[in-house]
XYZ file of C-alpha atoms in Angstrom:
760
model
C 113.219 140.741 85.133
C 116.076 141.909 82.944
C 117.767 139.853 79.643
C 120.202 138.533 81.521
C 118.695 136.431 83.618
C 118.947 132.678 83.734
C 117.499 129.925 81.961
C 119.177 126.952 83.520
C 118.727 125.716 87.067
C 120.024 123.518 88.572
C 117.398 120.087 89.427
C 117.299 118.437 92.158
C 117.997 114.828 91.752
C 116.771 113.957 95.194
C 112.747 111.515 95.001
C 111.394 110.786 97.751
C 110.986 106.957 98.081
C 107.158 105.435 99.502
C 106.905 101.947 97.994
C 103.472 100.403 97.766
C 103.176 97.096 99.027
C 100.360 94.952 98.332
C 99.738 94.743 94.837
C 101.615 91.348 94.179
C 103.034 88.313 96.131
C 105.803 85.201 95.404
C 109.400 84.354 95.583
C 112.106 82.253 94.451
C 113.523 79.875 96.211
C 114.483 77.838 99.578
C 115.189 80.109 103.117
C 118.784 80.414 104.117
C 119.847 80.528 107.794
C 121.056 84.022 108.537
C 123.464 85.694 111.471
C 121.620 85.316 114.722
C 119.196 83.694 116.233
C 116.813 81.165 113.202
C 113.436 80.723 111.818
C 111.745 77.650 113.422
C 108.635 77.514 111.325
C 105.391 77.183 112.250
C 104.797 73.520 112.767
C 107.262 73.852 115.651
C 105.370 77.200 117.063
C 101.538 75.536 117.118
C 103.421 72.617 119.129
C 103.062 74.713 122.202
C 101.115 77.047 120.806
C 98.050 75.600 120.003
C 95.258 77.764 120.371
C 96.688 80.391 118.654
C 97.765 78.235 115.353
C 94.855 77.075 114.783
C 92.811 80.983 115.283
C 96.204 81.463 111.959
C 95.238 79.232 109.962
C 92.993 80.069 107.106
C 93.555 83.831 108.351
C 95.142 86.871 105.357
C 97.698 86.034 106.372
C 98.202 82.403 105.525
C 97.018 82.287 102.344
C 98.582 85.317 101.359
C 100.644 83.204 99.654
C 100.078 79.912 98.345
C 101.750 77.524 95.726
C 99.758 77.004 92.597
C 97.730 74.064 93.110
C 94.629 72.946 92.172
C 93.628 73.576 95.787
C 94.558 76.972 96.187
C 94.126 78.546 92.807
C 90.656 79.939 92.839
C 90.769 81.346 89.303
C 88.645 79.780 86.476
C 91.558 78.351 84.513
C 88.813 76.399 81.967
C 90.155 78.140 79.160
C 88.479 81.411 79.536
C 89.381 84.364 77.448
C 89.241 88.093 79.123
C 89.971 91.045 77.207
C 92.746 93.142 78.700
C 94.090 96.927 78.197
C 97.277 96.098 76.706
C 96.744 92.502 75.735
C 93.882 88.964 75.668
C 94.203 86.777 78.224
C 93.805 82.926 78.118
C 93.629 81.211 81.098
C 93.595 77.803 80.973
C 95.322 74.439 82.348
C 97.616 72.696 79.992
C 99.749 69.008 81.632
C 98.294 69.405 84.942
C 100.233 73.151 85.524
C 97.754 76.439 85.460
C 98.619 78.603 82.335
C 97.989 82.475 81.369
C 98.358 83.657 77.376
C 99.129 87.418 77.194
C 98.287 87.860 72.753
C 99.108 91.330 72.933
C 98.874 93.230 68.864
C 101.311 91.914 66.870
C 103.483 89.899 68.703
C 103.400 86.311 69.085
C 101.673 84.542 71.872
C 103.461 84.052 75.118
C 102.010 81.574 78.062
C 103.329 81.971 81.400
C 102.878 79.615 84.047
C 101.452 80.335 87.383
C 103.767 79.569 90.052
C 101.969 81.213 93.234
C 98.707 82.448 94.315
C 98.402 85.893 95.887
C 95.644 86.632 98.611
C 92.684 85.045 98.663
C 89.796 87.782 98.957
C 88.358 89.883 97.894
C 90.427 89.218 94.980
C 93.217 86.398 94.232
C 96.889 87.430 91.799
C 98.884 85.371 90.018
C 102.610 85.244 90.060
C 104.205 84.090 86.965
C 108.325 83.390 87.058
C 110.249 86.022 85.108
C 114.448 86.475 84.294
C 116.644 87.453 86.885
C 115.208 85.672 89.694
C 111.772 88.336 89.129
C 108.090 87.242 90.073
C 106.207 89.432 88.729
C 102.428 89.814 89.053
C 99.426 89.110 86.178
C 97.597 92.529 85.501
C 94.733 90.119 85.659
C 93.088 88.660 88.782
C 90.223 87.036 89.837
C 87.586 88.787 90.915
C 86.591 85.851 94.350
C 83.775 87.684 95.770
C 80.271 85.583 94.686
C 78.620 86.215 91.963
C 75.871 87.816 93.271
C 78.243 91.067 93.957
C 79.660 90.830 90.599
C 82.394 88.316 91.492
C 83.765 84.716 90.083
C 85.139 86.842 87.219
C 88.570 87.838 85.639
C 89.624 92.229 85.223
C 91.884 93.954 85.060
C 92.983 95.531 88.465
C 95.324 98.106 86.821
C 92.109 100.945 86.488
C 94.477 103.783 85.785
C 94.785 104.643 82.394
C 98.585 105.845 82.560
C 99.245 102.294 84.890
C 102.885 100.794 83.921
C 103.108 97.635 81.913
C 102.506 95.132 84.052
C 106.118 93.771 83.177
C 108.017 96.394 84.672
C 109.297 97.305 88.536
C 106.123 98.272 89.847
C 105.158 94.577 89.919
C 108.243 92.468 90.446
C 107.467 91.206 93.151
C 110.706 90.624 95.043
C 111.007 94.608 95.487
C 107.323 95.247 95.716
C 105.615 92.904 97.436
C 107.934 90.030 99.391
C 108.987 91.482 102.559
C 104.961 92.048 103.363
C 103.420 88.339 102.312
C 106.288 85.909 103.007
C 108.218 85.102 106.395
C 112.000 85.610 106.803
C 112.745 86.846 103.529
C 115.951 87.790 102.161
C 115.159 90.028 98.709
C 119.522 89.455 97.953
C 119.053 91.532 94.766
C 122.749 91.716 92.757
C 122.915 95.777 91.174
C 126.167 94.357 89.538
C 124.056 91.491 88.183
C 120.479 92.955 88.266
C 119.268 89.228 89.559
C 117.430 88.157 92.156
C 118.426 85.112 94.849
C 115.527 85.879 97.395
C 115.096 83.880 100.248
C 112.330 83.038 102.623
C 111.957 81.044 105.429
C 108.143 80.421 105.242
C 106.002 80.851 102.213
C 103.327 82.706 103.742
C 102.967 85.149 106.538
C 103.645 83.324 109.603
C 104.003 83.341 113.395
C 107.593 84.299 113.166
C 107.073 87.107 110.633
C 106.077 88.683 113.638
C 107.068 87.432 116.708
C 111.239 86.922 114.601
C 112.979 84.088 114.222
C 112.253 81.746 117.196
C 115.412 79.870 117.564
C 116.282 80.956 121.186
C 112.981 80.718 122.318
C 112.979 77.513 121.246
C 116.262 76.706 123.211
C 115.161 77.990 126.653
C 111.831 75.609 126.142
C 114.126 72.406 125.678
C 116.645 73.545 128.154
C 114.237 73.937 130.697
C 111.945 71.052 130.499
C 114.608 68.421 128.473
C 113.235 68.845 125.126
C 109.705 68.567 126.057
C 106.761 70.185 123.923
C 105.488 71.823 126.180
C 107.987 74.005 129.751
C 107.175 72.660 133.000
C 108.180 75.646 134.238
C 106.628 78.358 133.071
C 109.121 81.302 132.458
C 109.288 84.665 134.838
C 109.971 86.915 132.008
C 107.513 87.041 129.203
C 109.211 85.014 126.421
C 112.127 83.990 126.636
C 114.874 84.117 123.986
C 111.291 85.431 121.339
C 112.977 88.875 119.733
C 108.524 90.851 119.689
C 106.258 90.138 122.802
C 103.169 91.039 122.626
C 100.670 91.132 125.775
C 97.629 89.651 125.494
C 94.349 91.170 124.361
C 93.343 92.484 128.163
C 89.380 94.627 127.945
C 90.048 94.860 131.512
C 93.012 97.410 130.831
C 90.201 100.036 129.848
C 87.814 101.991 132.596
C 84.682 102.788 131.723
C 83.730 106.638 132.247
C 79.819 107.205 132.580
C 80.522 110.729 131.822
C 81.509 110.582 128.537
C 80.316 107.025 127.751
C 84.316 106.793 126.539
C 86.449 104.161 128.102
C 89.948 104.650 129.479
C 93.046 103.129 128.898
C 95.123 102.078 132.032
C 99.140 103.157 132.176
C 100.982 103.774 129.276
C 99.589 103.247 124.881
C 101.146 100.892 123.487
C 104.100 99.106 126.051
C 105.226 96.659 123.177
C 105.464 98.380 120.147
C 102.640 97.011 118.461
C 101.793 99.611 116.086
C 105.389 99.548 114.981
C 105.426 95.278 114.665
C 102.152 95.522 112.226
C 103.272 99.420 110.541
C 105.836 97.551 109.180
C 104.039 96.066 106.715
C 100.460 98.246 107.026
C 101.732 101.447 105.982
C 103.100 103.209 102.758
C 106.537 103.356 102.739
C 110.219 102.478 101.709
C 112.676 99.730 103.794
C 115.561 102.283 104.699
C 117.802 99.210 105.483
C 118.231 95.579 104.358
C 119.050 94.461 107.805
C 115.953 93.608 109.144
C 115.566 93.253 112.885
C 112.703 92.839 114.191
C 111.668 94.695 117.411
C 113.128 97.702 115.831
C 111.051 100.912 115.743
C 109.694 101.089 112.334
C 111.146 104.515 112.361
C 115.111 102.705 112.444
C 113.284 99.981 109.503
C 111.437 101.998 107.717
C 110.816 105.416 106.272
C 107.433 106.289 106.233
C 104.794 108.479 104.312
C 103.766 111.925 105.174
C 99.795 113.104 104.281
C 101.455 113.632 100.921
C 98.849 114.560 98.004
C 97.812 112.082 96.042
C 98.137 110.535 98.532
C 95.709 111.490 101.224
C 92.909 114.103 101.053
C 93.911 117.591 102.558
C 91.661 115.917 105.687
C 93.467 113.074 106.263
C 91.008 110.683 104.647
C 92.962 108.091 102.606
C 93.089 108.715 98.549
C 95.827 106.574 97.302
C 96.412 102.689 99.071
C 98.118 103.401 102.293
C 97.308 100.690 104.197
C 96.186 101.757 107.662
C 98.811 103.275 109.660
C 98.756 106.652 108.315
C 95.168 106.927 108.831
C 95.156 105.600 112.329
C 98.203 107.379 113.866
C 96.085 110.712 112.638
C 93.251 109.517 114.873
C 91.980 110.002 118.570
C 92.107 106.697 118.770
C 95.636 106.040 118.435
C 96.014 109.636 121.163
C 93.658 107.608 123.519
C 96.338 104.238 123.334
C 94.179 102.593 121.310
C 96.132 99.730 119.130
C 95.178 97.509 116.673
C 95.055 93.857 119.140
C 92.071 96.622 120.922
C 89.990 95.596 117.932
C 91.716 92.949 115.818
C 92.641 89.196 117.344
C 96.535 89.209 116.395
C 96.107 85.651 114.683
C 93.124 85.369 113.042
C 93.049 88.711 111.956
C 88.416 89.219 112.419
C 87.556 91.975 114.183
C 86.322 91.656 117.828
C 82.300 91.837 117.507
C 79.608 91.459 114.760
C 77.833 95.174 113.768
C 78.796 97.708 116.346
C 79.804 95.607 118.888
C 83.647 95.967 118.103
C 83.364 99.696 119.480
C 80.862 99.508 121.985
C 84.114 97.094 123.669
C 84.688 101.302 125.001
C 81.534 102.748 123.298
C 78.702 102.538 125.417
C 75.774 101.210 123.536
C 73.773 103.106 125.626
C 74.597 106.516 124.615
C 76.388 105.676 121.245
C 74.464 102.929 118.969
C 71.351 105.099 119.520
C 69.396 107.030 117.722
C 70.464 110.432 118.823
C 73.568 109.781 118.208
C 73.953 108.658 114.802
C 70.723 110.176 113.579
C 69.793 106.654 111.945
C 67.413 103.752 112.355
C 68.782 101.583 114.710
C 69.898 98.100 112.668
C 69.990 99.989 108.712
C 73.897 100.672 107.276
C 73.230 103.758 108.444
C 73.740 103.343 112.284
C 76.464 101.467 111.957
C 79.570 102.739 113.274
C 82.031 101.899 110.892
C 79.492 103.865 108.120
C 80.479 107.390 109.449
C 83.457 107.471 110.747
C 85.715 104.606 108.398
C 84.465 105.045 105.006
C 85.350 102.900 102.858
C 88.006 103.272 99.457
C 87.677 101.106 96.774
C 91.070 99.728 95.322
C 92.364 97.196 92.520
C 88.602 97.725 91.508
C 86.922 95.626 94.497
C 88.802 95.522 97.392
C 87.259 98.258 99.448
C 89.409 99.289 102.490
C 88.222 100.919 105.545
C 89.743 104.700 106.697
C 91.037 104.327 109.786
C 91.261 107.692 111.124
C 87.836 107.468 112.903
C 86.919 111.272 111.870
C 83.315 113.031 112.626
C 81.732 113.397 109.178
C 82.417 117.804 108.005
C 80.263 117.897 105.057
C 81.176 121.180 104.382
C 85.149 120.976 104.975
C 84.663 118.201 102.944
C 83.540 119.949 100.017
C 85.469 123.180 100.031
C 89.250 121.069 99.848
C 87.632 118.147 97.748
C 87.684 115.063 99.426
C 84.397 112.494 100.151
C 82.003 112.750 102.538
C 79.937 110.114 104.031
C 76.325 111.817 104.424
C 76.514 112.969 101.185
C 78.384 109.650 99.787
C 75.289 108.171 101.070
C 72.428 111.028 100.665
C 74.135 112.061 97.012
C 71.405 114.638 96.453
C 72.348 117.371 99.369
C 75.240 119.243 99.230
C 77.462 120.025 102.072
C 76.073 123.059 102.966
C 72.758 120.945 103.359
C 74.370 118.102 104.998
C 75.705 120.680 107.992
C 72.469 122.025 108.475
C 70.440 119.014 109.197
C 73.615 117.684 111.451
C 73.539 121.111 113.599
C 69.669 120.691 113.376
C 69.930 117.515 115.404
C 73.351 118.699 117.291
C 71.299 120.281 119.424
C 69.094 117.033 121.195
C 72.695 115.000 120.938
C 75.915 117.412 121.200
C 78.637 116.466 118.405
C 82.477 116.635 119.351
C 83.843 117.738 116.225
C 86.864 116.046 115.042
C 89.736 118.442 115.150
C 91.565 119.192 111.919
C 93.720 122.079 109.756
C 92.214 120.642 105.739
C 92.017 124.105 104.135
C 94.590 125.241 105.044
C 96.058 121.832 103.610
C 94.530 121.872 101.220
C 95.415 125.882 100.261
C 99.289 125.141 100.499
C 99.167 122.137 98.370
C 97.708 124.903 96.227
C 100.389 126.755 96.651
C 98.412 129.928 97.913
C 100.760 131.845 100.491
C 97.243 132.715 102.205
C 98.207 129.150 103.514
C 100.499 129.836 106.059
C 99.311 131.534 108.837
C 97.017 127.981 109.210
C 99.899 126.222 108.593
C 101.855 128.425 111.754
C 99.014 127.930 113.806
C 98.216 124.043 113.062
C 101.508 123.854 114.418
C 101.146 125.574 117.217
C 97.644 122.767 117.817
C 98.546 120.313 120.449
C 95.359 118.074 119.374
C 97.349 117.859 116.071
C 98.235 114.545 115.493
C 102.297 114.794 114.714
C 101.369 112.707 110.990
C 99.538 116.104 110.810
C 101.872 118.539 111.885
C 105.065 116.652 110.049
C 103.198 117.462 106.621
C 102.511 120.970 107.951
C 106.482 121.439 108.277
C 106.699 119.991 104.587
C 104.453 122.992 103.241
C 105.872 125.970 104.620
C 107.646 126.438 101.302
C 110.111 128.921 100.882
C 108.208 131.127 103.503
C 111.240 134.486 104.297
C 110.025 135.245 107.656
C 110.900 134.367 110.728
C 108.202 132.026 111.660
C 109.503 129.141 108.883
C 112.965 129.637 111.324
C 111.398 129.224 114.901
C 108.527 126.659 113.115
C 111.253 124.723 111.440
C 113.664 125.273 115.198
C 110.598 123.685 116.749
C 110.504 121.134 114.727
C 113.694 119.615 114.930
C 113.680 119.603 118.624
C 110.414 117.959 118.448
C 110.160 114.894 121.167
C 108.555 113.104 118.447
C 110.990 111.924 115.514
C 108.026 111.936 112.984
C 107.931 116.140 113.326
C 111.071 116.057 113.180
C 111.981 114.374 110.106
C 108.997 116.518 108.730
C 111.011 119.599 109.785
C 113.670 117.751 107.785
C 111.628 117.016 104.882
C 110.470 121.232 104.206
C 114.034 122.369 105.025
C 115.494 119.960 102.198
C 112.600 121.507 99.632
C 113.624 125.134 100.239
C 116.824 125.068 101.873
C 118.688 128.030 103.507
C 122.318 127.853 104.565
C 120.835 128.974 107.845
C 118.111 125.978 108.416
C 120.649 123.822 106.855
C 123.085 124.748 110.101
C 119.832 123.765 112.207
C 119.148 120.224 110.825
C 122.683 119.911 110.509
C 122.913 118.396 114.958
C 120.232 115.557 113.609
C 122.523 114.024 111.306
C 123.368 112.262 114.989
C 119.228 111.488 115.952
C 119.275 108.506 117.565
C 116.443 107.596 114.489
C 117.312 106.053 111.649
C 114.927 107.939 109.574
C 115.413 110.859 110.660
C 119.367 111.409 110.337
C 118.816 110.083 106.357
C 116.094 113.231 106.540
C 118.626 115.609 107.785
C 121.440 114.175 105.037
C 119.470 115.649 103.105
C 118.827 118.449 104.078
C 122.987 118.968 105.436
C 124.166 118.280 102.502
C 124.420 120.691 100.276
C 125.621 123.848 102.434
C 127.481 121.016 104.535
C 129.010 118.179 102.627
C 131.949 117.467 105.080
C 129.974 117.240 108.241
C 128.337 114.188 106.155
C 129.429 110.399 106.828
C 127.080 109.355 103.918
C 127.740 105.830 104.219
C 124.667 105.894 106.464
C 122.596 107.126 103.762
C 124.033 104.927 100.940
C 122.894 102.037 102.682
C 119.649 102.974 103.080
C 118.810 103.254 99.308
C 121.500 100.553 98.633
C 118.060 98.506 100.010
C 115.979 99.340 97.102
C 118.566 98.801 95.064
C 116.542 97.562 92.180
C 114.607 100.214 92.364
C 114.883 103.484 89.587
C 113.689 106.167 92.591
C 116.991 104.470 95.444
C 119.475 104.747 91.787
C 118.556 109.360 91.509
C 118.808 109.677 95.061
C 122.588 108.221 94.941
C 122.908 109.987 91.869
C 121.712 113.201 93.511
C 124.453 112.155 96.870
C 127.715 111.454 94.604
C 127.005 114.511 92.403
C 126.751 116.354 95.887
C 129.844 115.127 96.651
C 131.696 115.903 93.804
C 131.733 112.488 91.989
C 129.938 112.865 88.970
C 131.077 109.711 86.837
C 129.601 108.194 90.337
C 126.437 109.942 89.146
C 126.414 108.996 86.153
C 126.613 105.350 86.733
C 123.464 105.864 88.565
C 121.531 107.826 86.792
C 122.333 105.026 83.570
C 121.198 102.245 85.669
C 118.395 103.979 86.463
C 117.634 103.293 83.165
C 118.770 100.445 82.390
C 116.290 99.346 85.658
C 112.767 100.784 84.117
C 113.401 102.608 80.146
C 110.071 104.723 81.667
C 111.960 106.733 84.319
C 111.960 110.334 82.639
C 113.435 111.892 85.588
C 116.344 109.616 85.230
C 116.922 110.958 81.475
C 115.559 113.932 82.527
C 118.989 114.401 85.108
C 121.304 113.013 83.158
C 121.233 115.570 80.924
C 121.634 118.539 83.252
C 124.680 116.681 84.989
C 126.028 116.906 81.148
C 125.378 120.571 80.949
C 127.338 120.515 84.224
C 130.104 118.587 82.856
C 130.299 120.555 79.414
C 128.787 117.630 77.977
C 126.017 119.120 76.300
C 126.491 117.242 73.038
C 125.542 114.469 74.690
C 122.576 115.389 76.169
C 120.420 116.618 72.876
C 120.273 113.237 70.717
C 119.208 111.992 75.099
C 116.453 114.200 75.210
C 114.951 114.090 71.875
C 115.138 110.420 71.561
C 113.573 110.415 74.840
C 110.648 113.056 73.234
C 109.644 110.480 70.887
C 108.522 108.271 73.765
C 106.849 110.594 75.569
C 105.646 114.011 74.335
C 103.615 115.188 76.085
C 106.470 114.972 79.523
C 106.605 118.200 80.149
C 109.990 118.322 82.275
C 111.354 116.908 78.563
C 109.728 119.600 76.831
C 111.793 122.204 78.917
C 114.752 120.468 79.468
C 115.408 120.564 75.716
C 114.041 123.709 75.313
C 116.795 124.912 77.920
C 119.565 123.363 76.156
C 119.107 124.875 73.246
C 118.774 128.219 74.663
C 122.576 127.429 76.506
C 123.729 126.750 72.925
C 122.295 130.054 71.375
C 119.490 128.216 69.426
C 116.715 130.279 71.222
C 113.656 129.859 68.215
C 113.986 126.089 68.171
C 113.910 126.410 72.026
C 110.814 128.608 72.145
C 107.847 125.905 70.867
C 109.061 123.585 73.206
C 109.527 126.048 76.774
C 106.181 127.204 75.668
C 105.090 123.422 75.078
C 106.416 122.543 78.258
C 104.754 126.190 80.546
C 100.947 124.486 78.268
C 101.455 120.837 79.237
C 102.825 122.135 83.419
C 99.938 121.222 85.206
C 101.817 122.240 88.624
C 103.615 125.470 89.921
C 104.633 128.481 87.774
C 108.184 127.822 86.914
C 107.771 126.202 83.466
C 105.596 128.863 81.988
C 107.772 131.683 83.958
C 110.650 130.822 82.240
C 108.705 130.703 78.375
C 108.048 134.446 79.346
C 111.386 134.824 80.527
C 113.492 133.353 76.727
C 109.703 135.562 75.107
C 111.263 139.130 77.062
C 114.902 137.948 76.286
C 113.958 137.709 72.417
C 111.878 140.839 72.809
C 108.604 140.290 72.928
C 107.615 141.902 75.942
C 104.359 142.234 75.058
C 103.708 137.968 74.591
C 105.690 138.069 77.814
C 103.511 140.141 79.578
C 100.143 137.719 78.430
C 101.539 134.830 78.901
C 101.987 135.015 82.653
C 98.958 137.315 83.261
C 97.145 134.144 81.800
C 98.810 132.326 83.778
C 97.780 134.393 87.067
C 94.126 133.655 86.340
C 95.062 130.294 87.087
C 97.260 131.073 89.864
C 96.612 134.418 91.207
C 98.790 134.684 94.427
C 102.020 133.400 92.485
C 105.348 134.958 94.223
C 106.635 135.075 90.562
C 104.002 135.276 89.001
C 103.865 138.776 90.674
C 107.260 140.056 90.070
C 107.890 139.442 87.482
C 104.927 141.294 85.623
C 105.878 144.014 88.277
C 108.708 143.906 86.617
C 107.785 143.485 83.455
C 105.589 146.549 84.108
C 108.610 148.572 85.505
C 110.901 148.252 82.565
C 108.567 149.357 80.373
C 108.047 152.830 81.916
C 104.083 151.392 83.065
C 104.736 152.730 86.706
C 101.116 152.799 87.941
C 100.484 149.025 86.965
C 104.001 147.820 88.048
C 102.507 149.580 91.571
C 99.278 147.392 91.595
C 101.061 143.829 90.691
C 103.346 145.163 93.376
C 100.937 145.461 96.483
C 99.011 142.365 94.996
C 102.270 140.682 95.901
C 102.658 142.119 99.053
C 98.944 141.487 99.636
C 99.375 137.960 99.240
C 102.257 137.702 100.204
C 102.575 139.419 104.018
C 105.874 137.875 105.037
C 107.818 138.369 102.116
C 110.072 141.185 102.134
C 110.627 142.376 98.076
C 107.002 143.732 97.527
C 107.073 146.265 100.245
C 110.429 146.359 98.840
C 109.405 147.136 95.091
C 106.763 149.311 96.680
C 108.802 151.717 98.201
C 110.878 151.742 95.155
C 108.210 152.490 92.884
C 106.441 155.273 94.490
C 110.426 157.309 94.350
């Protein structure tokens, strides 16, 4: 590590936008007919399908959004007061309207008129109108549970200490919630005016939200029977003119297997794309087109999140609110061909049986609903299938959601990777090892089929441990591993310099599952090389839109001329009201040599959300590359006053000062960035480089050694310490660190090369 090391580093302007839907709901104006088939409304559908309509009425889909009336509002607006985290709230009735008054310290009281209710149980939220056509969800919600369960109260849904303010973009219905809580929605956001003119066909989630607009189907009905409410002649095809048709639930499609006690599906799995249709809303994903067409595959309309750290535990269990799809596609149920409709009635949404009966549709009760299998007294809570195989996690304070990965509990693995475990959650006095020993003892009488997963390798990779690589490569070769798990593994390979990574990526981009191809491309983008970009280039013409977009991100830095970016721009403009989307547009503009467009996009991101720190940091970096560093300093200093705990801002300002010959002023900032760094060691490494460049080699070594205690296998730390000792004449110490590097990173040629040089 010499004194000529460059401290400035080019930052990626790309942020993956996995928008969370489901925190709020509402709309802002009447629907307008779109080109193509039109929406006809629930009443028209019900005239021919009264049974389905009756099941739907009163369901969570039917009550997803309602106008605020005395009949729909559940909360107590009788001058009830609640002390929120940032304001005191009073809920009252004024002239027939429902009003929420906010009294924030130092501000005048503000009355917000409730326009719509959002949801029904276990909580109900409320929407208020804001300028620019926006609707915001109030941060205080009504607990709709019975009083004996702790309900019938106002409470703050923001459980995180650093939750964004409720008036910001994260709680704007038009962009965060509307697509999944109304029918036939068109967001209609104008970037030029920063205004929404949102339209919809129906207020709630009605028939055509799932089946698509029904005008052509209605035209067929009228043509067949002269406009009668019911056609006299049944169609030869299931539903002429209907964009999306689902086969009715058929228990006979499953054949019991006496040997295993588990039914098997006749025919192919999910023939009508049911999981794609439900996954449009029941997944953690971002929209990639503003021109949604019913019946298209999920990955052509949305980019789903993989098993990302923070969203999922390392074993694949749900952590953040991820809305079912990502956990279900990991499951053995999914591999066997189970779809949503097998367990839930598609119209009422209720499960197809009480207690264990819904599971007993396919799993013989005599074998599985027995103490020999579940180790609990029949009829107790512990004997319920869902208690072990679908544990709950609570969101928004009161909303318990079940994990849909249907895994077999493994207390030892869960404890090792810091994941929850149903056994030790109920038996809190037990350790994971004790619970596993108990299971093993009982399993001698009832053999347990273990859930296959690779949690330890994923947990180690998330922690930056190079020892995870053999486990990740084994996962990629495991035919039982779910596609989403293999896709995730491809994003965790890092910058492994061995040929194993190239081979794994090459197989990944050729995988028949588009989710795996997308994962391979995301992995390339995270640690790009020219060789891998060349492997990715053919996927710019992949038949699946999500894969093509991921290919743009993987290829652009190396082969800009080969990319037509119109589709990528369209995908990001589908969420143009989000600062993350503007950041992605800035990345693309900078990559194609359009700095003015990049600056405009970054300024737009800041205007949309003044708390979005990445936009400021990247704007400062853009100024540097344009020779406008003097503009970056006041920008970063103003941001630092507002966000003194941001390691990114501290680091960026420190680099700027170093570039301008003010190393003494930069050093405290670089030091603070290293102290605030919670992941990785990049800022620590840069701080050590700065110390060494200033002639304080001893301090640089101390900083690196302390960081190494936290990350003992970190490549940059080991290499830097080896070179520092080498340059200082400490060959023995340099060899010790070089050998540690070689042991920790067996595929990395840097370790053996350094050892050979030192031994000479």
